[in-house]
Amino acid sequence: MRQIDKRAAVRRRVFLRGAATGPAALAAAGFALGAEAAWAGDLRVLTPATMATLARAARDIFPHDRLADRYYIAAVLPYDDKAASDKVLRALIEEGAARLDAEAQARHGRAYVQLVGEADRVAILQALEATPFFARLRGDLVVSLYNQKEVWPVFGYEGASYDKGGYIERGFNDIDWLPEA
Amino acid sequence: MAQFDLNDDGVVVIIGSGAGGGTLGNELAQRGARVVILEAGGRHEIEDFINDEWASFTQLAWADTRTTGGSWRVARDFPNLPAWIVKAVGGTTTHWAGASLRFTAHEFQARTQYGAIAGANLLDWPITLAELEPYYAQAEDRMGVTGTNGIPRLPGNNNYKVLAAGARKLGYKEFHTGNMAINSEPRAERTSCHQLGFCFQGCKMGAKWSTLYTEIPAGEATGRLEVRPNSMAIRIEHDAQGRASGVVYADAEGRQQRQRARLVAVAGNSIESPRLLLNSASARFPDGLANSSGQVGRNYMRHTTGSVYAVFEKPVHMYRGTTMAGIVRDEAAHDPKRGFAGGYELETLSLGLPFLAAFLDPGAWGRGFTSALDSYDHMAGLWIVGEDMPQAENRVTLDPRVKDRHGMPVASVHFDDHANDTAMRRHAYGQGRALYEAVGATRSFETTPYPSTHNLGTNRMSASPRDGVVDKWGKAHDLPNLYVSDGSQFTSGAACNPTLTIVALAIRQAEHIAGRMARGEV
Ligand SMILES: Cc1cc2nc3c(=O)[nH]c(=O)nc-3n(C[C@H](O)[C@H](O)[C@H](O)COP(=O)(O)OP(=O)(O)OC[C@H]3O[C@@H](n4cnc5c(N)ncnc54)[C@H](O)[C@@H]3O)c2cc1C
Ligand code: SF4
């Protein structure tokens, strides 16, 4: 069978507001999810701490160990622009992130991003599962994470095929492990 | 290309350019009638189609607000998206997968064959298989259906091969790569399938039949068909004699226009067609046009569906090649021993990663969910399509609160599964899982029904004007020159994908209308 190269195809550069240099370009180089991360310096309305919490929560909601942090950051970054023009959304996001931290403080005495145990963070998300904040975040992420073309190869999905002539010569029927008739 | 005057009252006005409307428009134009098709959506040609699930959805899908009610899970997960259908020239034939099956004889007589089922509003069709057979034959030829007219079936892709191997293990006998309105070899000046795997996003090869690039240009070539895109019908009007006289629509700029008409045919698919009739209420027809029976909007059917996805030790790459690449028909018969009336088909289906993430288990998160997606390329998938029970309270109504940008109340879709639907789905899930487990599935998923792709029954055909909205020709019982030409005519749903039947009915209806026009009856 024709297998595909599962390394993410393009090294994604996370651009903030289209800036290709400075903090944004640094952001592309790979980073941690802490509030001090370089990408956080370029935010417009949301604080770096809020963004870091959202990105951490994004990974906890849809954990894929073979996906680098930058894809989760890219998935939540649009909130910064959207929150700039949408007050209701901004409040929802900021209060939601604050609530994650408040729960983390109450249970473990530290911020959400500083909780080391995944199970501890997941328990907090479960506690907030019925909130509009969680529903919005999960609902947005299921598109903003999985609709990044750069992650598709990691899952073995090849995307557009018309420009490659379809699969007629590229393995549409090449399965080779089924029991014989 | 034809362009008709708004005051020309000699034209036939068809609302909707999909399977029903596009076919009827071409047929009537070929027979000499002058036809205007009003289409709410824009015109996107083959070269505009996009091999990208969400981008294509944005381009083609009907995204205008609808509301939902009832116990179906769609109302919870997708409260404003009860149906996944298209708003564009060509209608949902741009999106569809191409499976083209004929009803069997008993499926035209659901009430007689299944008996009285509590809670079900079953009725026999006023036509028989024998009456429709010649039109099925014409439709298959027109659409180039594989496995008919000497057209070879398509080659099976990986997803089909898994299905077939499992079917063989279970002892199923009738499985193959389907009867598909997809060219397996060049035909009718269209090329053959190149196994792109984006059948749901508009076929960029033009290999799959769609009214967009078959019926509509053929009709336009006669000089007697005008398709007006971005034209949303709001109300059908009638004259003092109770005859349909014209259609008020909003044009691309949102201005209201009135196209006068000799005859009006409604083909907006089963949510919009009843919405339009209900919104056309007048002093003479206070409950909505053609609604003396009270059945407009009722008996909404969506097929008993669901998917089974299964993960295997080794790769499958289900997304390569035709989306609906094969079918198992052994469960299609009416066999009440299984604990339900009617039957179902199992058909392969694949979604790309973005759509699978959205639809595999809407609302799910965490490692249980993501570990499934981690196995995306090791998955095979199938879709269940079974007959569901018409129920009076499963219905499309005008939402009392929400209006669209033209001020027209939006459609509200209420749906509850019937116990028969639930029993059938349970059986089908079990068979689907067994089929995959027989060839080594390590994990399988019972995926909840997607927003409806098959929408049927809301203006149903009946012998008696008391029981339904239209007669055996699709003509409204209450008006002499108002027709319904889409899947909303269906009296019952059968265990078949509906489009071949919609097209066959449209061809038959065109012959009937042309005859009446020639005799001066309309
Ligand atoms: C993903 C998918 C896969 C499918 N696969 C299959 C398959 O394999 N086999 C099969 O048989 N069927 C399949 N179907 C179903 C099939 O597409 C429909 O049954 C068929 O297209 C319905 O035909 P129609 O004429 O009733 O409506 P449509 O084809 O939906 O056309 C209706 C048109 O009317 C327009 N309209 C609505 N209201 C108005 C208004 N007020 N004014 C103006 N225009 C209006 C709409 O914009 C639309 O373009 C599939 C559907 C989907 C979504
Ligand atoms: S798989 Fe075939 S039918 Fe489907 S989009 Fe591709 S060429 Fe068209």
mmCIF file of C-alpha atoms in Angstrom, chain A residues 15 19 24 29 46 70 72 96-97 105 114 117 126 136 139 141 143 159 163:
data_model
loop_
_atom_site.group_PDB
_atom_site.id
_atom_site.type_symbol
_atom_site.label_atom_id
_atom_site.label_comp_id
_atom_site.label_asym_id
_atom_site.label_seq_id
_atom_site.Cartn_x
_atom_site.Cartn_y
_atom_site.Cartn_z
ATOM 1 C CA PHE A 15 1.868 34.712 12.277
ATOM 2 C CA ALA A 19 3.769 40.080 10.893
ATOM 3 C CA ALA A 24 5.795 36.277 15.494
ATOM 4 C CA ALA A 29 10.492 28.308 16.090
ATOM 5 C CA LEU A 46 -6.313 39.031 25.375
ATOM 6 C CA ARG A 70 2.153 25.397 17.767
ATOM 7 C CA TYR A 72 -2.880 24.303 19.452
ATOM 8 C CA GLY A 96 -13.838 31.123 31.154
ATOM 9 C CA ALA A 97 -10.048 31.149 31.343
ATOM 10 C CA GLN A 105 -6.206 27.422 42.534
ATOM 11 C CA GLN A 114 1.000 25.036 36.045
ATOM 12 C CA GLY A 117 -0.984 16.214 35.964
ATOM 13 C CA GLN A 126 -15.076 18.072 33.157
ATOM 14 C CA ARG A 136 -17.839 27.412 22.596
ATOM 15 C CA GLY A 139 -16.986 23.693 19.206
ATOM 16 C CA LEU A 141 -11.525 23.926 18.273
ATOM 17 C CA VAL A 143 -12.771 23.149 13.344
ATOM 18 C CA GLY A 159 -6.345 16.505 1.554
ATOM 19 C CA ASP A 163 -4.474 18.734 -8.455
#
